Tab-separated table of C-alpha atoms in Angstrom:
chain	number	residue	atom	x	y	z
A	1	MET	CA	21.923	-2.967	2.713
A	2	SER	CA	20.333	-6.391	2.975
A	3	GLY	CA	23.185	-7.936	4.973
A	4	THR	CA	23.924	-10.462	2.208
A	5	GLU	CA	27.294	-9.071	1.069
A	6	GLN	CA	29.306	-11.795	2.809
A	7	PHE	CA	27.043	-14.697	1.876
A	8	GLU	CA	28.369	-17.417	-0.417
A	9	LYS	CA	27.496	-16.703	-4.042
A	10	LEU	CA	25.946	-19.743	-5.713
A	11	ARG	CA	25.358	-18.694	-9.316
A	12	SER	CA	23.711	-15.990	-11.378
A	13	VAL	CA	19.969	-15.826	-11.737
A	14	ALA	CA	19.609	-17.190	-15.267
A	15	PRO	CA	20.107	-14.080	-17.488
A	16	GLY	CA	17.279	-13.516	-19.926
A	17	GLY	CA	15.503	-16.534	-18.515
A	18	LEU	CA	12.633	-17.769	-16.424
A	19	GLU	CA	14.321	-17.137	-13.068
A	20	LYS	CA	15.078	-13.523	-13.963
A	21	TYR	CA	11.490	-13.056	-15.073
A	22	SER	CA	10.438	-14.182	-11.579
A	23	THR	CA	12.918	-11.962	-9.718
A	24	ALA	CA	11.955	-8.924	-11.820
A	25	ARG	CA	8.225	-9.160	-11.183
A	26	HIS	CA	8.762	-9.947	-7.492
A	27	HIS	CA	10.902	-6.832	-7.048
A	28	LEU	CA	8.273	-4.689	-8.796
A	29	LYS	CA	5.544	-6.231	-6.616
A	30	PHE	CA	3.748	-7.452	-9.739
A	31	TYR	CA	3.623	-11.059	-8.478
A	32	TYR	CA	4.625	-12.357	-5.049
A	33	ASN	CA	4.497	-16.135	-4.734
A	34	ALA	CA	2.813	-19.487	-5.144
A	35	GLU	CA	1.994	-22.142	-2.551
A	36	VAL	CA	1.098	-25.776	-2.085
A	37	ALA	CA	-0.594	-26.830	1.155
A	38	ALA	CA	-1.367	-30.307	2.488
A	39	ASN	CA	-3.210	-31.762	5.465
A	40	TYR	CA	-1.365	-34.223	7.707
A	41	ILE	CA	-2.367	-36.628	10.466
A	42	LEU	CA	0.159	-37.973	12.949
A	43	PRO	CA	-0.517	-41.291	14.724
A	44	GLU	CA	-0.938	-41.387	18.505
A	45	SER	CA	2.552	-42.874	18.829
A	46	PHE	CA	3.968	-39.487	17.801
A	47	ALA	CA	3.688	-38.095	21.313
A	48	LEU	CA	5.864	-34.965	21.024
A	49	PRO	CA	4.388	-31.562	20.087
A	50	VAL	CA	3.617	-31.096	16.381
A	51	LYS	CA	6.229	-28.335	16.258
A	52	ASP	CA	9.011	-30.826	17.034
A	53	TYR	CA	8.136	-33.066	14.104
A	54	VAL	CA	7.672	-30.100	11.742
A	55	TYR	CA	11.068	-28.663	12.688
A	56	ARG	CA	12.812	-32.017	12.259
A	57	ALA	CA	11.178	-32.445	8.841
A	58	CYS	CA	12.291	-28.931	7.816
A	59	GLU	CA	15.840	-29.704	8.924
A	60	THR	CA	15.792	-32.824	6.749
A	61	LEU	CA	14.486	-30.975	3.690
A	62	ILE	CA	16.987	-28.129	4.024
A	63	GLY	CA	19.706	-30.781	4.021
A	64	GLN	CA	18.328	-32.290	0.805
A	65	HIS	CA	17.347	-29.235	-1.269
A	66	PRO	CA	19.804	-26.364	-1.855
A	67	ALA	CA	16.955	-24.162	-3.129
A	68	LEU	CA	15.612	-23.845	0.428
A	69	ALA	CA	18.811	-22.059	1.512
A	70	ALA	CA	19.096	-19.934	-1.651
A	71	ILE	CA	17.802	-16.389	-2.029
A	72	PRO	CA	18.084	-14.006	-5.001
A	73	VAL	CA	20.076	-10.827	-4.362
A	74	GLY	CA	19.915	-7.697	-6.526
A	75	GLU	CA	16.414	-8.235	-7.882
A	76	ASP	CA	16.357	-4.540	-8.721
A	77	THR	CA	19.416	-4.867	-10.975
A	78	LYS	CA	20.024	-6.393	-14.397
A	79	LYS	CA	22.368	-8.992	-12.893
A	80	PRO	CA	20.733	-10.627	-9.859
A	81	TYR	CA	22.365	-13.699	-8.366
A	82	PHE	CA	21.683	-16.390	-5.803
A	83	VAL	CA	23.460	-16.617	-2.462
A	84	ARG	CA	23.350	-19.313	0.194
A	85	LEU	CA	22.004	-18.359	3.594
A	86	PRO	CA	24.650	-19.260	6.217
A	87	GLN	CA	21.857	-20.446	8.499
A	88	ILE	CA	18.070	-20.686	8.600
A	89	ASP	CA	16.177	-19.826	11.765
A	90	LEU	CA	13.063	-21.991	11.683
A	91	ASP	CA	11.408	-19.666	14.179
A	92	GLN	CA	11.376	-17.114	11.343
A	93	ALA	CA	10.574	-19.441	8.432
A	94	VAL	CA	7.852	-21.489	10.153
A	95	SER	CA	4.736	-20.108	11.838
A	96	PHE	CA	1.897	-21.759	13.774
A	97	GLN	CA	-1.742	-20.776	14.023
A	98	ASP	CA	-4.651	-22.522	15.768
A	99	ARG	CA	-7.850	-23.163	13.898
A	100	THR	CA	-11.065	-21.880	15.450
A	101	ARG	CA	-13.515	-24.083	13.512
A	102	GLY	CA	-11.683	-27.377	13.157
A	103	PHE	CA	-10.988	-29.176	9.895
A	104	PRO	CA	-13.650	-29.061	7.143
A	105	GLY	CA	-15.445	-32.150	5.852
A	106	GLU	CA	-14.426	-34.005	2.705
A	107	ASP	CA	-16.163	-31.706	0.213
A	108	GLU	CA	-16.292	-28.541	2.350
A	109	GLU	CA	-14.214	-25.461	1.588
A	110	ASP	CA	-11.515	-24.606	4.116
A	111	GLN	CA	-12.297	-20.990	4.958
A	112	GLU	CA	-9.513	-20.615	7.524
A	113	LEU	CA	-6.882	-21.891	5.098
A	114	GLU	CA	-8.316	-19.609	2.423
A	115	ALA	CA	-7.868	-16.581	4.702
A	116	LEU	CA	-4.313	-17.651	5.562
A	117	LEU	CA	-3.337	-18.131	1.913
A	118	LYS	CA	-4.871	-14.810	0.887
A	119	ALA	CA	-2.613	-13.090	3.439
A	120	GLN	CA	0.407	-15.082	2.238
A	121	HIS	CA	-0.216	-14.180	-1.391
A	122	ASN	CA	-0.134	-10.501	-0.468
A	123	THR	CA	3.246	-10.778	1.258
A	124	GLY	CA	6.560	-10.884	-0.589
A	125	PHE	CA	10.040	-11.916	0.564
A	126	THR	CA	12.924	-9.802	1.867
A	127	PRO	CA	16.648	-10.623	2.099
A	128	PRO	CA	18.365	-11.865	4.205
A	129	TYR	CA	15.446	-14.113	5.160
A	130	PRO	CA	14.462	-17.370	3.407
A	131	HIS	CA	12.374	-16.945	0.291
A	132	TRP	CA	9.920	-19.583	1.453
A	133	ARG	CA	7.582	-19.882	4.416
A	134	LEU	CA	5.868	-22.832	6.034
A	135	CYS	CA	2.614	-21.901	7.748
A	136	ILE	CA	1.113	-24.528	10.040
A	137	LEU	CA	-2.606	-24.533	10.876
A	138	THR	CA	-3.237	-26.734	13.914
A	139	ASP	CA	-6.479	-28.151	15.258
A	140	THR	CA	-7.065	-27.582	18.972
A	141	ALA	CA	-9.579	-30.453	19.017
A	142	ASN	CA	-7.106	-32.887	17.445
A	143	LYS	CA	-3.484	-32.142	18.281
A	144	ARG	CA	-2.269	-34.799	15.801
A	145	GLN	CA	-3.820	-33.090	12.760
A	146	PHE	CA	-2.456	-30.026	10.959
A	147	THR	CA	-2.176	-28.242	7.623
A	148	ALA	CA	1.248	-27.264	6.258
A	149	ALA	CA	1.259	-24.487	3.629
A	150	TYR	CA	4.554	-24.147	1.725
A	151	THR	CA	4.695	-20.641	0.214
A	152	PHE	CA	7.601	-19.863	-2.117
A	153	HIS	CA	9.268	-17.339	-4.405
A	154	HIS	CA	8.796	-18.572	-7.973
A	155	ALA	CA	12.526	-18.343	-8.770
A	156	ILE	CA	13.306	-21.147	-6.290
A	157	SER	CA	10.225	-23.349	-6.740
A	158	ASP	CA	7.364	-24.063	-9.119
A	159	GLY	CA	4.115	-25.984	-8.625
A	160	GLY	CA	5.848	-29.313	-9.195
A	161	SER	CA	8.374	-28.328	-6.535
A	162	GLY	CA	5.488	-27.796	-4.141
A	163	MET	CA	4.438	-31.392	-4.732
A	164	ALA	CA	8.045	-32.537	-4.288
A	165	PHE	CA	8.309	-30.579	-1.033
A	166	HIS	CA	5.304	-32.352	0.437
A	167	ARG	CA	6.417	-35.814	-0.696
A	168	ALA	CA	9.749	-35.209	1.034
A	169	PHE	CA	8.022	-33.644	4.042
A	170	LEU	CA	5.817	-36.723	4.504
A	171	GLN	CA	8.843	-39.001	4.206
A	172	ALA	CA	10.698	-36.895	6.791
A	173	LEU	CA	7.746	-37.077	9.183
A	174	GLN	CA	7.606	-40.837	8.790
A	175	ASN	CA	11.335	-41.073	9.465
A	176	SER	CA	10.956	-39.112	12.718
A	177	ALA	CA	9.026	-41.802	14.593
A	178	SER	CA	11.892	-42.245	17.068
A	179	LEU	CA	12.420	-38.507	17.622
A	180	ALA	CA	13.135	-37.773	21.280
A	181	SER	CA	12.435	-34.643	23.277
A	182	GLY	CA	15.291	-32.134	23.135
A	183	GLU	CA	16.704	-33.336	19.793
A	184	VAL	CA	15.067	-30.654	17.670
A	185	LYS	CA	17.033	-27.654	16.363
A	186	HIS	CA	15.649	-24.311	15.294
A	187	ILE	CA	18.889	-22.964	13.769
A	188	ILE	CA	19.781	-25.034	10.695
A	189	LEU	CA	23.132	-24.837	8.897
A	190	PRO	CA	22.587	-25.669	5.205
A	191	PRO	CA	25.033	-28.071	3.542
A	192	GLU	CA	27.400	-26.834	0.839
A	193	MET	CA	25.499	-28.151	-2.162
A	194	PRO	CA	25.403	-26.500	-5.609
A	195	LEU	CA	22.113	-24.947	-6.642
A	196	LEU	CA	20.429	-26.962	-9.390
A	197	SER	CA	20.689	-25.593	-12.916
A	198	SER	CA	18.150	-23.332	-14.555
A	199	ILE	CA	16.086	-24.651	-17.455
A	200	GLU	CA	18.239	-22.653	-19.899
A	201	GLU	CA	21.368	-24.444	-18.664
A	202	VAL	CA	20.038	-27.977	-19.156
A	203	HIS	CA	17.939	-27.614	-22.315
A	204	PRO	CA	18.835	-25.893	-25.619
A	205	LEU	CA	15.283	-24.473	-25.991
A	206	PRO	CA	15.671	-24.172	-29.774
A	207	LEU	CA	13.694	-21.611	-31.773
A	208	SER	CA	12.734	-21.929	-35.419
A	209	LEU	CA	13.234	-18.949	-37.728
A	210	TRP	CA	9.499	-18.871	-38.406
A	211	TYR	CA	8.705	-18.687	-34.678
A	212	ILE	CA	11.231	-15.859	-34.150
A	213	ALA	CA	9.971	-13.919	-37.172
A	214	THR	CA	6.363	-14.252	-36.062
A	215	ALA	CA	7.208	-13.106	-32.519
A	216	ILE	CA	9.108	-10.052	-33.840
A	217	PHE	CA	6.264	-9.138	-36.195
A	218	ARG	CA	3.709	-9.279	-33.387
A	219	ALA	CA	5.903	-7.378	-30.934
A	220	LYS	CA	7.198	-4.643	-33.264
A	221	ILE	CA	4.756	-4.316	-36.157
A	222	TRP	CA	1.208	-5.575	-35.656
A	223	SER	CA	-0.546	-7.774	-33.140
A	224	PRO	CA	-4.283	-7.795	-33.862
A	225	ARG	CA	-6.661	-8.051	-30.909
A	226	ASP	CA	-10.078	-9.583	-31.388
A	227	PRO	CA	-12.694	-6.960	-30.399
A	228	GLY	CA	-14.674	-9.690	-28.655
A	229	LEU	CA	-11.813	-10.748	-26.365
A	230	TRP	CA	-12.431	-10.342	-22.601
A	231	THR	CA	-9.398	-9.845	-20.358
A	232	GLY	CA	-10.755	-7.912	-17.391
A	233	SER	CA	-9.708	-4.311	-16.790
A	234	LYS	CA	-6.491	-2.713	-18.029
A	235	ILE	CA	-3.144	-3.457	-16.376
A	236	ALA	CA	-2.650	-1.421	-13.205
A	237	SER	CA	-0.944	-1.502	-9.835
A	238	PRO	CA	-0.825	-1.965	-6.872
A	239	LEU	CA	-1.166	-5.704	-6.439
A	240	GLU	CA	-3.785	-7.012	-4.019
A	241	THR	CA	-4.771	-10.643	-4.397
A	242	ASP	CA	-8.219	-11.988	-3.597
A	243	PHE	CA	-8.929	-15.692	-3.185
A	244	ARG	CA	-11.729	-18.254	-3.607
A	245	HIS	CA	-11.707	-22.050	-3.882
A	246	PHE	CA	-13.897	-25.134	-4.016
A	247	VAL	CA	-13.448	-28.838	-3.358
A	248	CYS	CA	-14.631	-31.898	-5.279
A	249	SER	CA	-15.272	-35.017	-3.208
A	250	ARG	CA	-13.210	-38.149	-3.750
A	251	SER	CA	-16.045	-39.924	-5.577
A	252	MET	CA	-16.763	-36.876	-7.730
A	253	THR	CA	-13.069	-36.514	-8.618
A	254	SER	CA	-12.849	-40.188	-9.540
A	255	SER	CA	-15.966	-39.939	-11.723
A	256	PHE	CA	-14.607	-36.806	-13.399
A	257	LYS	CA	-11.313	-38.513	-14.189
A	258	ASP	CA	-13.164	-41.479	-15.724
A	259	LEU	CA	-15.377	-39.152	-17.784
A	260	CYS	CA	-12.376	-37.356	-19.236
A	261	ARG	CA	-10.768	-40.650	-20.200
A	262	GLN	CA	-13.991	-41.946	-21.764
A	263	ASN	CA	-14.264	-38.789	-23.870
A	264	ASP	CA	-10.675	-38.983	-25.079
A	265	THR	CA	-9.464	-35.907	-23.213
A	266	THR	CA	-7.709	-34.931	-19.985
A	267	ILE	CA	-8.634	-33.304	-16.683
A	268	THR	CA	-6.664	-30.161	-17.540
A	269	ALA	CA	-8.277	-29.720	-20.963
A	270	THR	CA	-11.746	-30.340	-19.547
A	271	LEU	CA	-11.224	-27.915	-16.655
A	272	GLN	CA	-10.094	-25.341	-19.186
A	273	THR	CA	-13.327	-25.832	-21.100
A	274	ILE	CA	-15.434	-25.659	-17.932
A	275	ILE	CA	-13.820	-22.360	-16.901
A	276	ALA	CA	-14.425	-20.880	-20.369
A	277	ARG	CA	-18.092	-21.954	-20.299
A	278	SER	CA	-18.514	-20.542	-16.805
A	279	LEU	CA	-17.063	-17.187	-17.842
A	280	PHE	CA	-19.132	-16.945	-21.025
A	281	ALA	CA	-22.262	-17.712	-18.987
A	282	HIS	CA	-21.849	-14.471	-17.021
A	283	LEU	CA	-20.084	-12.125	-19.435
A	284	PRO	CA	-22.081	-9.832	-21.744
A	285	GLU	CA	-22.846	-11.289	-25.171
A	286	ARG	CA	-20.436	-8.870	-26.848
A	287	TYR	CA	-17.554	-10.898	-25.428
A	288	THR	CA	-17.104	-13.783	-27.844
A	289	GLN	CA	-13.536	-14.904	-27.157
A	290	LEU	CA	-11.414	-15.975	-24.196
A	291	GLN	CA	-7.667	-16.486	-24.216
A	292	CYS	CA	-6.329	-19.209	-21.898
A	293	VAL	CA	-2.722	-19.529	-20.772
A	294	GLY	CA	-1.696	-22.870	-19.304
A	295	ALA	CA	1.394	-24.026	-17.439
A	296	ILE	CA	3.378	-27.131	-18.394
A	297	SER	CA	6.176	-28.769	-16.420
A	298	THR	CA	9.321	-29.227	-18.513
A	299	ARG	CA	10.934	-31.770	-16.179
A	300	ARG	CA	9.930	-34.674	-18.444
A	301	TRP	CA	12.478	-33.652	-21.088
A	302	LEU	CA	15.274	-32.232	-18.923
A	303	SER	CA	18.470	-34.022	-17.953
A	304	GLY	CA	18.369	-36.735	-15.308
A	305	ILE	CA	19.632	-34.385	-12.612
A	306	ILE	CA	16.271	-32.551	-12.683
A	307	THR	CA	13.561	-34.963	-11.540
A	308	VAL	CA	10.030	-34.828	-10.146
A	309	ASP	CA	11.633	-34.640	-6.701
A	310	SER	CA	13.758	-31.544	-7.452
A	311	LEU	CA	13.067	-28.041	-6.142
A	312	GLY	CA	13.473	-25.252	-8.684
A	313	CYS	CA	11.604	-23.544	-11.521
A	314	TRP	CA	11.252	-25.551	-14.735
A	315	VAL	CA	7.987	-24.630	-16.465
A	316	GLN	CA	6.742	-23.186	-19.723
A	317	ASP	CA	3.347	-22.080	-20.967
A	318	TYR	CA	0.925	-22.774	-23.788
A	319	LYS	CA	-1.910	-20.675	-25.187
A	320	ASP	CA	-5.377	-21.644	-26.320
A	321	THR	CA	-8.445	-19.754	-27.516
A	322	HIS	CA	-12.086	-20.467	-26.634
A	323	ASN	CA	-14.923	-19.005	-28.699
A	324	ARG	CA	-18.425	-18.437	-27.372
A	325	HIS	CA	-20.166	-20.445	-30.092
A	326	GLU	CA	-18.129	-23.620	-29.508
A	327	SER	CA	-18.172	-23.303	-25.713
A	328	THR	CA	-21.780	-22.493	-24.875
A	329	GLN	CA	-23.716	-25.426	-26.262
A	330	ASP	CA	-26.565	-26.744	-24.109
A	331	SER	CA	-24.827	-30.048	-23.458
A	332	PHE	CA	-21.211	-30.145	-22.394
A	333	PRO	CA	-18.978	-29.771	-25.510
A	334	TRP	CA	-16.642	-32.720	-25.151
A	335	SER	CA	-15.369	-31.971	-28.655
A	336	GLU	CA	-14.053	-28.648	-27.305
A	337	ALA	CA	-12.344	-30.394	-24.383
A	338	LYS	CA	-10.796	-32.852	-26.841
A	339	ARG	CA	-9.590	-29.967	-29.033
A	340	ALA	CA	-7.994	-28.323	-25.973
A	341	ARG	CA	-6.221	-31.607	-25.168
A	342	GLU	CA	-4.828	-31.719	-28.717
A	343	THR	CA	-3.511	-28.148	-28.331
A	344	ILE	CA	-1.680	-29.130	-25.149
A	345	GLU	CA	-0.299	-32.298	-26.748
A	346	LYS	CA	1.115	-30.336	-29.684
A	347	VAL	CA	3.118	-28.222	-27.244
A	348	LEU	CA	4.242	-31.284	-25.283
A	349	ASN	CA	5.403	-32.981	-28.471
A	350	LEU	CA	7.707	-30.033	-29.205
A	351	GLN	CA	9.635	-30.890	-26.001
A	352	GLY	CA	10.698	-27.313	-25.322
A	353	ARG	CA	11.121	-26.156	-28.928
A	354	ASP	CA	9.554	-22.824	-29.916
A	355	ALA	CA	8.638	-22.019	-26.311
A	356	SER	CA	7.787	-18.424	-25.457
A	357	LEU	CA	10.189	-18.496	-22.498
A	358	SER	CA	13.042	-18.893	-25.009
A	359	LEU	CA	12.334	-15.364	-26.247
A	360	LEU	CA	13.296	-13.890	-22.876
A	361	LYS	CA	16.968	-13.925	-23.858
A	362	TYR	CA	16.210	-11.262	-26.476
A	363	VAL	CA	14.726	-8.873	-23.902
A	364	GLU	CA	17.319	-6.302	-22.838
A	365	ASP	CA	15.433	-4.883	-19.846
A	366	ILE	CA	12.846	-7.325	-18.478
A	367	GLN	CA	11.510	-4.963	-15.811
A	368	GLU	CA	10.846	-2.159	-18.269
A	369	GLU	CA	9.849	-4.048	-21.418
A	370	LEU	CA	7.760	-6.850	-19.922
A	371	PHE	CA	6.280	-5.133	-16.891
A	372	LEU	CA	6.454	-1.357	-16.426
A	373	SER	CA	5.761	-0.537	-20.081
A	374	LYS	CA	2.505	-2.507	-19.927
A	375	LEU	CA	0.859	-0.424	-17.212
A	376	GLY	CA	-2.322	1.147	-18.548
A	377	LYS	CA	-2.570	-1.269	-21.476
A	378	GLU	CA	-4.929	-4.167	-22.163
A	379	ARG	CA	-3.794	-7.545	-20.886
A	380	ASP	CA	-3.273	-10.411	-23.334
A	381	SER	CA	-5.146	-13.269	-21.687
A	382	SER	CA	-8.401	-13.994	-19.898
A	383	PHE	CA	-7.447	-16.768	-17.509
A	384	GLU	CA	-4.521	-18.971	-16.589
A	385	LEU	CA	-4.933	-22.613	-15.635
A	386	SER	CA	-2.190	-24.489	-13.786
A	387	ASN	CA	-2.902	-28.106	-12.870
A	388	ILE	CA	-0.029	-29.783	-11.013
A	389	GLY	CA	-1.797	-33.138	-11.088
A	390	ALA	CA	-2.388	-35.739	-8.396
A	391	MET	CA	-0.252	-36.489	-5.373
A	392	ARG	CA	1.107	-39.974	-5.582
A	393	SER	CA	2.900	-41.421	-2.604
A	394	ASN	CA	5.212	-44.416	-2.705
A	395	HIS	CA	4.124	-45.344	0.806
A	396	PRO	CA	1.181	-47.700	1.423
A	397	HIS	CA	-1.475	-46.562	3.860
A	398	ASP	CA	-0.258	-47.400	7.345
A	399	PRO	CA	-2.256	-45.930	10.260
A	400	SER	CA	0.811	-46.275	12.480
A	401	MET	CA	2.661	-43.710	10.312
A	402	PRO	CA	1.953	-40.053	9.378
A	403	GLN	CA	-0.522	-39.642	6.535
A	404	MET	CA	-1.198	-36.895	4.011
A	405	GLY	CA	-4.695	-35.783	2.939
A	406	ARG	CA	-6.218	-32.873	1.043
A	407	MET	CA	-3.970	-30.505	-0.915
A	408	VAL	CA	-4.428	-26.921	-2.109
A	409	PHE	CA	-2.364	-25.180	-4.812
A	410	SER	CA	-2.665	-21.447	-5.493
A	411	GLN	CA	-0.784	-18.374	-6.738
A	412	SER	CA	-0.822	-14.668	-6.106
A	413	ALA	CA	-2.466	-12.551	-8.767
A	414	ASN	CA	-0.234	-11.354	-11.609
A	415	ILE	CA	-0.442	-7.661	-12.519
A	416	THR	CA	0.581	-8.164	-16.152
A	417	GLY	CA	-0.858	-11.684	-16.397
A	418	SER	CA	-4.304	-13.137	-16.891
A	419	ALA	CA	-7.364	-11.558	-15.337
A	420	ILE	CA	-7.997	-14.731	-13.320
A	421	GLU	CA	-5.558	-17.400	-12.110
A	422	ILE	CA	-6.965	-20.913	-11.589
A	423	SER	CA	-4.775	-23.483	-9.845
A	424	ALA	CA	-5.688	-27.158	-9.495
A	425	VAL	CA	-4.342	-30.132	-7.587
A	426	THR	CA	-5.649	-33.527	-6.499
A	427	GLY	CA	-4.447	-34.431	-3.014
A	428	ALA	CA	-3.544	-37.747	-1.455
A	429	ASP	CA	-7.172	-37.953	-0.288
A	430	GLY	CA	-8.289	-38.145	-3.941
A	431	CYS	CA	-10.103	-34.769	-3.834
A	432	LEU	CA	-9.640	-32.238	-6.625
A	433	VAL	CA	-9.345	-28.635	-5.376
A	434	LEU	CA	-9.600	-25.542	-7.611
A	435	CYS	CA	-8.345	-22.156	-6.404
A	436	PHE	CA	-9.273	-18.855	-8.056
A	437	THR	CA	-7.106	-15.800	-7.454
A	438	TRP	CA	-7.408	-12.352	-9.009
A	439	GLN	CA	-6.226	-8.792	-8.557
A	440	LYS	CA	-8.745	-6.592	-6.817
A	441	GLY	CA	-10.102	-4.078	-9.272
A	442	VAL	CA	-9.315	-6.171	-12.340
A	443	VAL	CA	-12.326	-8.483	-11.990
A	444	GLU	CA	-15.461	-7.845	-9.977
A	445	GLU	CA	-15.881	-10.148	-6.996
A	446	SER	CA	-19.507	-10.742	-8.017
A	447	LEU	CA	-18.336	-12.166	-11.362
A	448	ILE	CA	-15.827	-14.462	-9.644
A	449	SER	CA	-18.551	-15.727	-7.290
A	450	LEU	CA	-20.795	-16.577	-10.230
A	451	VAL	CA	-17.975	-18.249	-12.182
A	452	VAL	CA	-16.954	-20.358	-9.168
A	453	GLN	CA	-20.555	-21.423	-8.537
A	454	THR	CA	-21.124	-22.263	-12.202
A	455	ALA	CA	-17.880	-24.219	-12.564
A	456	LYS	CA	-18.618	-26.292	-9.463
A	457	ALA	CA	-22.191	-26.931	-10.606
A	458	GLU	CA	-20.959	-27.988	-14.062
A	459	LEU	CA	-18.527	-30.459	-12.506
A	460	GLN	CA	-21.215	-31.856	-10.222
A	461	GLY	CA	-23.677	-32.097	-13.108
A	462	LEU	CA	-21.218	-33.968	-15.329
A	463	CYS	CA	-20.430	-36.487	-12.614
A	464	THR	CA	-24.088	-36.915	-11.626
A	465	ASP	CA	-25.147	-37.530	-15.226
A	466	LYS	CA	-22.414	-40.105	-15.735
């Protein structure tokens, strides 16, 4: 027994929906979590230990966001539901670790954070404990500087929620300037607030007859696979995530953003094209096609109660195909990046209509049909790209107040998902960071190393040639 029998029941995990998809794959250990990390600097006037300010900020956020006190129960059943934790022990939810090398420079990779996140992505959640963790990396040389990594179960948060968490966390730090010694609690009693609605409860997610018919035909009758499509090795367990990342300097990120605008495309579409080119550069010539899956936040067309500051899971995906001929020209194919942007815009313009997540309600047994039955089969996609955008703070730079810097967004590998997961975010320092995660055994580490090097070099070359 998990000890949750007496906990207050909040609501069902959305049946046949996105939340249930997340609880099913977490239970099966097919996908564990996602995370968003951010660097912080406290001013000298914040004289108490970092732990005091972190705990006060966590207390504030738990009071604001019911998702932080919610955990799914019965993930192994067809009817899981959320309960509210009667209390949260911050000594269990928050951990502290000292750096041994200090903080990296502006465009240097953070190897210690990378190691921490790799370990986090290989660790799931267990009731009756919170289904989020906050890992703090401190700097022994500068006690006022630390990294906070918010790791979360995907049923209670998405990438946009990670951004929202850090905006609220920064605000809470700034509001704790007058915190006195002895005021900090480590046992937090969550308020009695309703859990925010699932996407299926606040949006009709309409499906056209043509979309339904096409989906049924592909699922039950015939779904052709291009013989030139690369998707890594066949689907297999167990899950073990590996991790690599790189950082673009502030000036390079700014130049890249300007280049995308000048060429009538977006950062996400251009990154998608860069990843495809980098893969084609190191895959055998017989592979002529790559399938990309991208994530889109649906908050922009949900009801007013779900905002950019809400914590929950409100995303959908889109699909796009890259062919070797169009992607491997000598000069960068801006026409391909523009085409990718148009694909994304078509999905955005549908505002949740004909979304693949809407088909989940027709799946009787998500664990069996969408996960277990796929073991030993070819996967559908080559890589996934999730770009949660740039951190924007409403607070002007004030050296007398806490400040946020670099950010890192990443996910665990996905056993039935793409061969490679790429996650992107631009932090408050203006630096774009790309994280690459993959399941060991699905993609060779040597290929990932080459793809990462090529993608970074392509970005640097584009910005240098500007």
